[in-house]
PDB file of C-alpha atoms in Angstrom:
ATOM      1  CA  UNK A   1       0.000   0.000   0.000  1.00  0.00           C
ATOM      2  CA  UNK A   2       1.336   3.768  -0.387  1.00  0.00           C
ATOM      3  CA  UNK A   3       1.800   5.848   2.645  1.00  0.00           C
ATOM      4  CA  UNK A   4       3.152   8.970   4.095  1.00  0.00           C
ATOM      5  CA  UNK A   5       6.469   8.545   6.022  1.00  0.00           C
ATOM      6  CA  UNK A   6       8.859  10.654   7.873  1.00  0.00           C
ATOM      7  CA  UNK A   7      12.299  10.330   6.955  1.00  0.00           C
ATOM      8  CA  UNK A   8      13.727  12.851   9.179  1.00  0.00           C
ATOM      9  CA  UNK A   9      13.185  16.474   9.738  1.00  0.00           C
ATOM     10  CA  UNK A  10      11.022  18.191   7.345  1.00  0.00           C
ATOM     11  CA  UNK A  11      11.575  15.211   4.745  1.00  0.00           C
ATOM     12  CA  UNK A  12       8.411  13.474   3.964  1.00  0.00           C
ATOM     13  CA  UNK A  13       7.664  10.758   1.229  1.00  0.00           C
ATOM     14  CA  UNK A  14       4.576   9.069  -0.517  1.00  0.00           C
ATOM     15  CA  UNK A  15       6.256   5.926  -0.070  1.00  0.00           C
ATOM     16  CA  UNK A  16       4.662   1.918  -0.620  1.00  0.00           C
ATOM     17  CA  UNK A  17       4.827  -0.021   2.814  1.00  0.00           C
ATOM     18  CA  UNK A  18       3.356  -3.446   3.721  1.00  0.00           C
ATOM     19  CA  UNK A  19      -0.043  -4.056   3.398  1.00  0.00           C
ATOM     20  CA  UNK A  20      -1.487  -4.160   7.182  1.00  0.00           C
ATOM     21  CA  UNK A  21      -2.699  -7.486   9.077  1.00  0.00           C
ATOM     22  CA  UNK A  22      -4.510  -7.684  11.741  1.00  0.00           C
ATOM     23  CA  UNK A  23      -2.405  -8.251  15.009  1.00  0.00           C
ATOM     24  CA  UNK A  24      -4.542  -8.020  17.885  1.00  0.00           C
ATOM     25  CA  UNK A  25      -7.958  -9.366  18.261  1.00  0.00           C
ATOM     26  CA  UNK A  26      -9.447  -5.596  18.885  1.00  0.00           C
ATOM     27  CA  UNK A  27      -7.787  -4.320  15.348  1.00  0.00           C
ATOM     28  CA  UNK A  28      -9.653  -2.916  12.631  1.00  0.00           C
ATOM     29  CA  UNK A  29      -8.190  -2.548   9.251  1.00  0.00           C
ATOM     30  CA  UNK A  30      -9.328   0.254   8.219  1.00  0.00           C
ATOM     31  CA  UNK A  31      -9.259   1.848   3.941  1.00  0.00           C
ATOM     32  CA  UNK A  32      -8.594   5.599   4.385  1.00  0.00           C
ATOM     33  CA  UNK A  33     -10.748   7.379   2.064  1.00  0.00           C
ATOM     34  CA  UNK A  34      -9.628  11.169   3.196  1.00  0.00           C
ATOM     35  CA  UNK A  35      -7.801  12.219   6.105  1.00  0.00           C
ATOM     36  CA  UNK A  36      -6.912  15.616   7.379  1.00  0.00           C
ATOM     37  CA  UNK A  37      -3.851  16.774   9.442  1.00  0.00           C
ATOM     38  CA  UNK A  38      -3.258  18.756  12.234  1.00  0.00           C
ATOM     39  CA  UNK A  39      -1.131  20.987  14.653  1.00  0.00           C
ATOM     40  CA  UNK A  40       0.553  17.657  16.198  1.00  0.00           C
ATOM     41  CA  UNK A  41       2.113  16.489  12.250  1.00  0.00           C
ATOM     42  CA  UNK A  42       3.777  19.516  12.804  1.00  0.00           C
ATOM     43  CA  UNK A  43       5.691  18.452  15.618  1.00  0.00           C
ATOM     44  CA  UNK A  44       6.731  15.031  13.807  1.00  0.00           C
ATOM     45  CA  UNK A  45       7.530  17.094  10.408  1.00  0.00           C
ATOM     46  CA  UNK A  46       9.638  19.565  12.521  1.00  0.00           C
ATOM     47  CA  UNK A  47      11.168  16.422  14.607  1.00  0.00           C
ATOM     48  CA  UNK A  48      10.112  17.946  17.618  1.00  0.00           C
ATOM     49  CA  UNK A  49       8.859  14.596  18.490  1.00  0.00           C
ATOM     50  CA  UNK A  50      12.774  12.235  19.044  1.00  0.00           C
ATOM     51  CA  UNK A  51      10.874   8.878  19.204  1.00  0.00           C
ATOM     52  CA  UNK A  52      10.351   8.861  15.270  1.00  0.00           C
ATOM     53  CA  UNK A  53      12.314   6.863  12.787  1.00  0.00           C
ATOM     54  CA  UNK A  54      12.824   6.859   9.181  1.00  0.00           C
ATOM     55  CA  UNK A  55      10.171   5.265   7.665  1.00  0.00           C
ATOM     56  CA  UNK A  56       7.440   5.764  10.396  1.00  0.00           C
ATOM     57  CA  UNK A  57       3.996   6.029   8.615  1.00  0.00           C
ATOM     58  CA  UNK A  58       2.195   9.076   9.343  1.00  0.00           C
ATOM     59  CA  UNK A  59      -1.802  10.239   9.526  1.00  0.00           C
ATOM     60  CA  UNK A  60      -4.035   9.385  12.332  1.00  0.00           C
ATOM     61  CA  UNK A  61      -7.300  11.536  11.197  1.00  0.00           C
ATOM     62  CA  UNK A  62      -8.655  10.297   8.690  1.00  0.00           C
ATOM     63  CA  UNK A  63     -12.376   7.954   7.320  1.00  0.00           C
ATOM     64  CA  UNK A  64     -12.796   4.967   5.513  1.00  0.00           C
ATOM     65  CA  UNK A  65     -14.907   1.740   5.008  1.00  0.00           C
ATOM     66  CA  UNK A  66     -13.813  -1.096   7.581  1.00  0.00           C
ATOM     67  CA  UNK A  67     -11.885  -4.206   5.233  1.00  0.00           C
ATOM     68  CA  UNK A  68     -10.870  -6.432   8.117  1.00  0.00           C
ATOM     69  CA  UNK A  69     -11.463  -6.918  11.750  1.00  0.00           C
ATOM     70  CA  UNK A  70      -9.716  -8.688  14.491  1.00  0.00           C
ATOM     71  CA  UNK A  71     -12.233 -11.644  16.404  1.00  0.00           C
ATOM     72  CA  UNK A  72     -12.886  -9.543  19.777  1.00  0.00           C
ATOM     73  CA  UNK A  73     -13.807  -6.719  17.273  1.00  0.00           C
ATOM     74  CA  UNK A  74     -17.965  -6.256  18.334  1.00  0.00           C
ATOM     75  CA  UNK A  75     -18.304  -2.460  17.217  1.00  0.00           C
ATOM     76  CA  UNK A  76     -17.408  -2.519  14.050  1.00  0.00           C
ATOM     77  CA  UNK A  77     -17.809  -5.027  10.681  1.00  0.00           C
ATOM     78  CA  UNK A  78     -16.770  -5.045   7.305  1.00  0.00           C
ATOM     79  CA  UNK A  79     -18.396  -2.315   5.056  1.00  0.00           C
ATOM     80  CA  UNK A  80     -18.594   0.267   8.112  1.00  0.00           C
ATOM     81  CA  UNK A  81     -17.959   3.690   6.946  1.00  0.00           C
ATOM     82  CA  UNK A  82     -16.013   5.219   9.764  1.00  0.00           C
ATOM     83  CA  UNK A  83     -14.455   8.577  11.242  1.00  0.00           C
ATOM     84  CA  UNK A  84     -11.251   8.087  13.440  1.00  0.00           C
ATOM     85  CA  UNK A  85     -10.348  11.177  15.777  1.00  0.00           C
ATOM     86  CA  UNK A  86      -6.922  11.539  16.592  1.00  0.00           C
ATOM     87  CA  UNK A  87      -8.059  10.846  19.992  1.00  0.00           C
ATOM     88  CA  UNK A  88      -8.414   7.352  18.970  1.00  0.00           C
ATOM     89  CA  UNK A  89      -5.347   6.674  17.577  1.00  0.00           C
ATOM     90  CA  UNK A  90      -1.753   6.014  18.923  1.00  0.00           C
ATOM     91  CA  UNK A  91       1.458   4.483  17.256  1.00  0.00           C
ATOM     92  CA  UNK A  92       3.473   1.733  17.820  1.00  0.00           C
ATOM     93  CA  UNK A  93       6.361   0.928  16.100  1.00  0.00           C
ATOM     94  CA  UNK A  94       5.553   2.943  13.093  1.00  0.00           C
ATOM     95  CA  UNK A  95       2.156   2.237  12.592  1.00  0.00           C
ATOM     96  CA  UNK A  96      -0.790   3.896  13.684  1.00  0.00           C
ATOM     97  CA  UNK A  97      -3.245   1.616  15.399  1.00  0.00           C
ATOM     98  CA  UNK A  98      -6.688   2.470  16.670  1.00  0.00           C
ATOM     99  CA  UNK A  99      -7.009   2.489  20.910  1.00  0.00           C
ATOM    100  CA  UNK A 100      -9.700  -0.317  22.330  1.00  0.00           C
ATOM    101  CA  UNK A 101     -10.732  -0.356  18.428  1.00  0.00           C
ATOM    102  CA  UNK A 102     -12.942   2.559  18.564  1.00  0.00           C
ATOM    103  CA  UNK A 103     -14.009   4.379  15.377  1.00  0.00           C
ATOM    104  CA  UNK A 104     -17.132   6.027  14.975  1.00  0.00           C
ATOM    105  CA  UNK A 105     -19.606   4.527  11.877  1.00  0.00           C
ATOM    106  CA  UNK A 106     -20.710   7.068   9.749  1.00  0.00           C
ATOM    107  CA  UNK A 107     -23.330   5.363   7.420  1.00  0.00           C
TER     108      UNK A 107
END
C-alpha cells in the first residue's frame, strides 16, 4: 500500500509499505478514504517529536470503510464507513493503530 512517512526532519515521502494485518484481536483494518492533518504532524515534520524513525507512517485523522477486523472486534464489521479522531489513535512501532478499536460509523 502507499503511505506517508517521515524520513527525518522536514523530509516526507509518498512511499509503498506493507499491506497491514490484523495483530490483535481488537484491530480494525481500516481503507482511508480522506484524512486531514493537524497541529501535532507539525511536531513530527519539525522532529520535535525524538521517538520517530525513518520510515514511520504518518496520519491518524482520517475515514474509511472497515476491510478487516480482528475476532474480539464487536463495534465494528466489514463495510462500516467510519471517522477516526486523533483521539483514537496512537502508534506503535511505526504504525498507527486504533485504541480499544474505537471508530465512529458514519453510514
Amino acid at each position: 500500500m502507499k503511505a506517508l512517512c517521515w524520513h527525518g526532519k522536514n523530509d516526507v515521502r509518498y512511499d509503498t509499505v506493507p499491506d497491514p494485518a490484523i495483530e490483535h484481536p481488537r484491530d480494525a483494518i481500516i481503507n482511508a478514504s480522506s484524512c486531514a492533518i493537524c497541529g501535532s504532524d507539525l511536531h513530527l515534520y519539525d522532529h520535535y517529536i525524538p521517538g520517530m524513525s525513518c520510515g514511520d507512517v504518518l496520519g491518524h485523522e482520517f475515514m474509511g470503510e472497515v476491510m478487516e477486523v480482528g475476532s474480539e472486534t464487536k463495534n465494528l464489521k466489514v463495510g462500516d464507513r467510519v471517522v477516526v479522531p486523533f483521539t483514537r489513535v496512537m502508534v506503535i512501532s511505526g504504525v498507527w493503530k486504533q485504541v480499544e478499536g474505537v471508530a465512529y460509523p458514519v453510514g
